[in-house]
Short mmCIF file of C-alpha atoms in Angstrom, two decimals:
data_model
loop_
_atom_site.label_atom_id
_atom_site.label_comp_id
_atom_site.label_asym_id
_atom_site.label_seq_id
_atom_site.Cartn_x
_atom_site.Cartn_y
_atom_site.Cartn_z
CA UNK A 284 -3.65 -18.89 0.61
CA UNK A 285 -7.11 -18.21 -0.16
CA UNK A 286 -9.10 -19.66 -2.70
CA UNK A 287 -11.00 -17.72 -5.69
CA UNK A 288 -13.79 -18.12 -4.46
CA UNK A 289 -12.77 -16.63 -1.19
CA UNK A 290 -10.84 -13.82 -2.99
CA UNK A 291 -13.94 -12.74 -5.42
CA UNK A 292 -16.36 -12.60 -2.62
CA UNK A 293 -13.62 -10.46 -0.52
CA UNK A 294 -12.14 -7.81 -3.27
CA UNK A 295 -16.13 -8.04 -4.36
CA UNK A 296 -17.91 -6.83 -0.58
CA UNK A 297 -14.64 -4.77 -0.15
CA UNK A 298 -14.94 -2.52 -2.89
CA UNK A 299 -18.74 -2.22 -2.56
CA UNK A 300 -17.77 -1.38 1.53
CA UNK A 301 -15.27 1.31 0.72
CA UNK A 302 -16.98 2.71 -2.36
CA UNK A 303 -20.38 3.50 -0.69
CA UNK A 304 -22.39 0.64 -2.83
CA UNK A 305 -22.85 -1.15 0.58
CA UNK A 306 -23.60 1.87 2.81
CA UNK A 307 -22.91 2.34 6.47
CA UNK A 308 -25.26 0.87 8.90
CA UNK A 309 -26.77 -1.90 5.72
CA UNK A 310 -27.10 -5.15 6.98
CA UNK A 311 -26.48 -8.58 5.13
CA UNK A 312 -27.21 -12.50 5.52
CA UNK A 313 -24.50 -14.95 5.66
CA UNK A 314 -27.48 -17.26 3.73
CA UNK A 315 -28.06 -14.37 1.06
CA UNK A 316 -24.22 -14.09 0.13
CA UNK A 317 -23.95 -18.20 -0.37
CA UNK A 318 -26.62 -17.71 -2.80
CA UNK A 319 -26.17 -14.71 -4.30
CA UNK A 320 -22.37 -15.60 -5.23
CA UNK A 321 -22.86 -19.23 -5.75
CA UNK A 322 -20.62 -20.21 -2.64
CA UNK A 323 -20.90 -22.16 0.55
CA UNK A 324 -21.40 -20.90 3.89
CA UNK A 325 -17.89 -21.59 5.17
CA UNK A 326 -16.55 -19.70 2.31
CA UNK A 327 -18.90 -16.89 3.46
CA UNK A 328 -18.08 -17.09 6.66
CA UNK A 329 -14.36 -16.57 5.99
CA UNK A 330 -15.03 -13.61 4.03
CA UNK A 331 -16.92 -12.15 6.94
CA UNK A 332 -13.83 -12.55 9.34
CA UNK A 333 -11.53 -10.95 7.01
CA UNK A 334 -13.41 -8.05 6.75
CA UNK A 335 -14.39 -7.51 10.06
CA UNK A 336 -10.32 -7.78 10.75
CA UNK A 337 -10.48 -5.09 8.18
CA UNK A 338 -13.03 -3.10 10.44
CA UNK A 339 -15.25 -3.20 7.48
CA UNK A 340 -18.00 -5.28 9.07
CA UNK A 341 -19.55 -6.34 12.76
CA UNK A 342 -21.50 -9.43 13.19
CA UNK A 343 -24.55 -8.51 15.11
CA UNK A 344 -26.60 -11.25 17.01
CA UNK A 345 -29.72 -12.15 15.34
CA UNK A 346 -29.37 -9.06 13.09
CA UNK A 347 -26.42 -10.28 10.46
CA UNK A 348 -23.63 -8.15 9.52
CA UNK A 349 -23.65 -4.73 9.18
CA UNK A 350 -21.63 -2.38 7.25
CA UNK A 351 -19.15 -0.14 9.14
CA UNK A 352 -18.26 3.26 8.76
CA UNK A 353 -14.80 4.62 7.25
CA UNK A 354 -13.75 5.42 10.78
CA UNK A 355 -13.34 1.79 11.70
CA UNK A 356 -11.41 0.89 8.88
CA UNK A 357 -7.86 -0.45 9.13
CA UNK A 358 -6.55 2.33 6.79
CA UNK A 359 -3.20 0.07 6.68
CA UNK A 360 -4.41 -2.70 5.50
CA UNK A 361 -3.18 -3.50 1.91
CA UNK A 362 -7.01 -4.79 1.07
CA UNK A 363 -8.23 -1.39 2.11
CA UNK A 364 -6.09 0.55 0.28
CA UNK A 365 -5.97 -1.64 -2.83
CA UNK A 366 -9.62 -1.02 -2.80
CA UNK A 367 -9.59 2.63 -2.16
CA UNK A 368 -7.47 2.84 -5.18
CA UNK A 369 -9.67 1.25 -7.42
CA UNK A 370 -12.64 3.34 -6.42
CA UNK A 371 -14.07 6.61 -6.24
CA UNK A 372 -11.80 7.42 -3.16
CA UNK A 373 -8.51 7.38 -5.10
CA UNK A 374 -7.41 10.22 -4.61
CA UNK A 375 -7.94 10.77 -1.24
CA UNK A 376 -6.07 7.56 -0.44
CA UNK A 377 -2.88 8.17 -3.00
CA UNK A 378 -2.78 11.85 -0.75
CA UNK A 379 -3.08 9.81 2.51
CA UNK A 380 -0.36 7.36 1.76
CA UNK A 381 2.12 9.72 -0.08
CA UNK A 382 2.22 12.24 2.71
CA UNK A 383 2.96 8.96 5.42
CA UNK A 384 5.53 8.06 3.04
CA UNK A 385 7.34 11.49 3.13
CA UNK A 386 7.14 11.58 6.82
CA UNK A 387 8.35 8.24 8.13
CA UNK A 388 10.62 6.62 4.71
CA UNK A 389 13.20 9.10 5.12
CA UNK A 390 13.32 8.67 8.71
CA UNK A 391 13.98 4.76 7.93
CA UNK A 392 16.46 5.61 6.08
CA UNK A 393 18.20 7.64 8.59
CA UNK A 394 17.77 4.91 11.16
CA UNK A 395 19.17 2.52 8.46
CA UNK A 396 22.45 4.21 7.75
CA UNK A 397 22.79 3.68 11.70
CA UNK A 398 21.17 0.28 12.56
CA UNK A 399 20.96 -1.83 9.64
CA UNK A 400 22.86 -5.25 9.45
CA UNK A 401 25.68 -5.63 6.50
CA UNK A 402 23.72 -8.13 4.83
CA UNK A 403 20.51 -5.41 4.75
CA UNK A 404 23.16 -2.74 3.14
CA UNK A 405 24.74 -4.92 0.67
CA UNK A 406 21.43 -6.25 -0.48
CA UNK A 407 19.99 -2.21 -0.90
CA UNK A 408 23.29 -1.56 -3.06
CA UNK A 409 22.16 -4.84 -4.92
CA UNK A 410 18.87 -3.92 -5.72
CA UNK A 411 19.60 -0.24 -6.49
CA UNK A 412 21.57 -1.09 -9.16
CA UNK A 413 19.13 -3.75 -10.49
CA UNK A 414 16.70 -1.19 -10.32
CA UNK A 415 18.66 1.41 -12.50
CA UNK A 416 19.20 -1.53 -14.99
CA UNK A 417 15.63 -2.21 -15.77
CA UNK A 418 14.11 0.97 -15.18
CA UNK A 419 16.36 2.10 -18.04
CA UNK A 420 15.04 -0.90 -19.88
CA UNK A 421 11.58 0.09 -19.58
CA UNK A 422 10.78 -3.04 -17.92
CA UNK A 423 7.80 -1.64 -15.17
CA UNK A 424 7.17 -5.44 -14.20
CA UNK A 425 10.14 -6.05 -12.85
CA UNK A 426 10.91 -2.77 -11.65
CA UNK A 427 7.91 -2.47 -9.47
CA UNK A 428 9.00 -5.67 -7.44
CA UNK A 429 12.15 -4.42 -7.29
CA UNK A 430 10.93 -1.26 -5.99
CA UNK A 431 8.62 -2.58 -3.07
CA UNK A 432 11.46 -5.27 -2.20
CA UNK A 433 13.79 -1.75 -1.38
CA UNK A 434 11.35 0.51 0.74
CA UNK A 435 10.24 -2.61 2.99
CA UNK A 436 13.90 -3.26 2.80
CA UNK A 437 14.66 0.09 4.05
CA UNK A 438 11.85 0.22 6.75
CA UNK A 439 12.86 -3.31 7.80
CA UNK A 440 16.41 -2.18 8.03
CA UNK A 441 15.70 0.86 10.58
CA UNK A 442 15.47 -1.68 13.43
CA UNK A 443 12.15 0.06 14.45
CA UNK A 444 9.30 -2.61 14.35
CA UNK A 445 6.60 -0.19 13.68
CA UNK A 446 8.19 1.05 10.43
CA UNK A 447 8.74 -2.15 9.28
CA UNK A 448 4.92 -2.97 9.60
CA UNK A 449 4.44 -0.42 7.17
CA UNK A 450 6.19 -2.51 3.93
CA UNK A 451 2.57 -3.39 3.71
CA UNK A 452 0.76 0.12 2.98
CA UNK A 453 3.96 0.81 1.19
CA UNK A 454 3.44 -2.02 -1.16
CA UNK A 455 0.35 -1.71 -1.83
CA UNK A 456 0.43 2.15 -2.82
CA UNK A 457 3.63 1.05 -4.97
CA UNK A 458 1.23 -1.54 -6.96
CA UNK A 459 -1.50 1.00 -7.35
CA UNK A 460 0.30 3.74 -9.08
CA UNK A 461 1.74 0.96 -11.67
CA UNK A 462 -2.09 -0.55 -12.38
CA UNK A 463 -3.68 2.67 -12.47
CA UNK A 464 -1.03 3.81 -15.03
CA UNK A 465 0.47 6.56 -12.95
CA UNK A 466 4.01 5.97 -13.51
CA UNK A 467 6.36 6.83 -16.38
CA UNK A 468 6.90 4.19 -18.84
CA UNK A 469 10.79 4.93 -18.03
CA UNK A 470 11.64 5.84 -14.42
CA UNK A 471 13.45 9.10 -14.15
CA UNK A 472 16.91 8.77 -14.67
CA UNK A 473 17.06 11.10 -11.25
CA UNK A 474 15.15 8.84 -9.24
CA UNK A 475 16.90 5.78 -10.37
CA UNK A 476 20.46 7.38 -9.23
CA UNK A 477 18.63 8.56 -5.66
CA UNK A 478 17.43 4.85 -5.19
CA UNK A 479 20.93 4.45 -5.61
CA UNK A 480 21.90 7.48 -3.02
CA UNK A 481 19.79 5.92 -0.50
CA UNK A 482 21.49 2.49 -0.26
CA UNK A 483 25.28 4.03 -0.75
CA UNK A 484 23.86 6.56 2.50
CA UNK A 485 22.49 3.25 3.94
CA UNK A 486 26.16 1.47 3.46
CA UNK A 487 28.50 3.77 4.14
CA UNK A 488 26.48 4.69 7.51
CA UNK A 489 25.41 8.16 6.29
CA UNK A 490 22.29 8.87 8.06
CA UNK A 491 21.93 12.40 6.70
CA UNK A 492 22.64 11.18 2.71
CA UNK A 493 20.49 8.66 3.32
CA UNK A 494 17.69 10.93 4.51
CA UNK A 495 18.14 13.26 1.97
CA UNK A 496 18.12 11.10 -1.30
CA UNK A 497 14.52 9.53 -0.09
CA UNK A 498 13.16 12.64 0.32
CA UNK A 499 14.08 13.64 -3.53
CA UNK A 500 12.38 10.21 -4.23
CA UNK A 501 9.10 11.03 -2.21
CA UNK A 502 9.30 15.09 -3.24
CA UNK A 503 9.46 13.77 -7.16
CA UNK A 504 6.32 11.32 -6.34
CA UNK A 505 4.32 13.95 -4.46
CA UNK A 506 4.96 16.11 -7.71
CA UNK A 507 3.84 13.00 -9.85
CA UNK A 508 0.54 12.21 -8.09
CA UNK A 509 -0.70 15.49 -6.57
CA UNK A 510 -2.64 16.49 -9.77
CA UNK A 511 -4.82 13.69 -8.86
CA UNK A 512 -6.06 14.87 -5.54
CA UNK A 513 -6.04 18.86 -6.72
CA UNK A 514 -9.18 19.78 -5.23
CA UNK A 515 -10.59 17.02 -3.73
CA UNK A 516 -11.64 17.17 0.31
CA UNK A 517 -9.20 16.05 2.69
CA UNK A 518 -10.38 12.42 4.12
CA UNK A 519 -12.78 13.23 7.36
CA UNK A 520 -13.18 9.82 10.00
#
């Protein structure tokens, strides 16, 4: 788990890399950041190698590290989006993400209904209905977990490994729309019920209900968010 200080230099460089503050091509001193920040050099140093695992960064001999452009980010990483989201680029990455969701979750779902263990199904039907109970109550916290634990559940359950890598992306999109305020205080009583859809498709081995009740789901989110990106450029790497 990393420390604060290891998290506060991170989320810090990370949203100056992704919002433009640290520009493409700018290069920076290991020594600089342990002084600037107040940290020590292995702290620094750990920083550096999650970000260049986040294609943010390259360590050049003699040089330092310089800033990388967007086309070497790892657009899946939850860091990268989580920053995206809390910077200028929001609503390029909400577009990004929700039009990926609409093309592979209901395909998980399908593959679910056909592949999934019993245990997987049961616990979908479980969580459904928890998630009808306290979206009702208006309780967002608890809703939201809830929420990411049944789309990685459904990508996990689709016996495809690739899908299931994406309970990441997923997540972090999920957490975004909650922080930034862009979900209703009370779920829709129709989405609740095609949460619901989707794990009785999922159980009863019902590829094509399956399907169908998480594209209602993505449809009603695309009609939710797509204000936000009205207008703006498509994203260009």
């Amino acid at each position: 788990m990393p420390s604060s200080l290891h998290r506060r230099l991170l989320d810090d460089l990370g949203s100056s890399i992704v919002a433009g503050r640290l520009a493409r091509g700018e290069v920076v001193q290991a020594g600089e950041l342990a002084q600037r920040y107040e940290v020590s050099l292995s702290v620094v140093r750990e920083v550096i190698r999650a970000l260049q695992t986040n294609g943010l960064v390259e360590s050049v001999k003699r040089l330092g590290v310089r800033v990388l452009g967007a086309e070497r980010w790892n657009v899946y990483s939850a860091d990268v989006i989580r920053w995206r989201l809390d910077g200028p680029d929001r609503a390029v990455q909400l577009r990004s993400l929700t039009e990926l969701r609409a093309a592979v979750e209901p395909l998980a779902a399908d593959l679910a209904a056909r592949h999934a263990p019993a245990a997987v199904r049961e616990e979908l039907m479980t969580i459904a209905a928890r998630m009808r109970e306290l979206g009702r109550a208006g309780d967002l916290e608890g809703f939201l977990e809830l929420d990411i634990a049944f789309h990685a559940l459904v990508l996990r359950g689709s016996g495809n490994e690739m899908l299931a890598a994406l309970d990441g992306a997923v997540a972090a999109v999920l957490r975004g729309r909650t922080e930034h305020g862009l979900m209703p205080t009370h779920p829709h009583e129709e989405a609740l019920q095609w949460h619901v859809d989707v794990a009785d498709g999922v159980q009863a081995g019902r590829p094509e209900r399956a399907a169908d009740a998480m594209r209602s789901i993505l449809g009603r989110t695309a009609d939710e968010v797509a204000p936000i990106w009205d207008g703006t450029e498509r994203a260009a790497r």
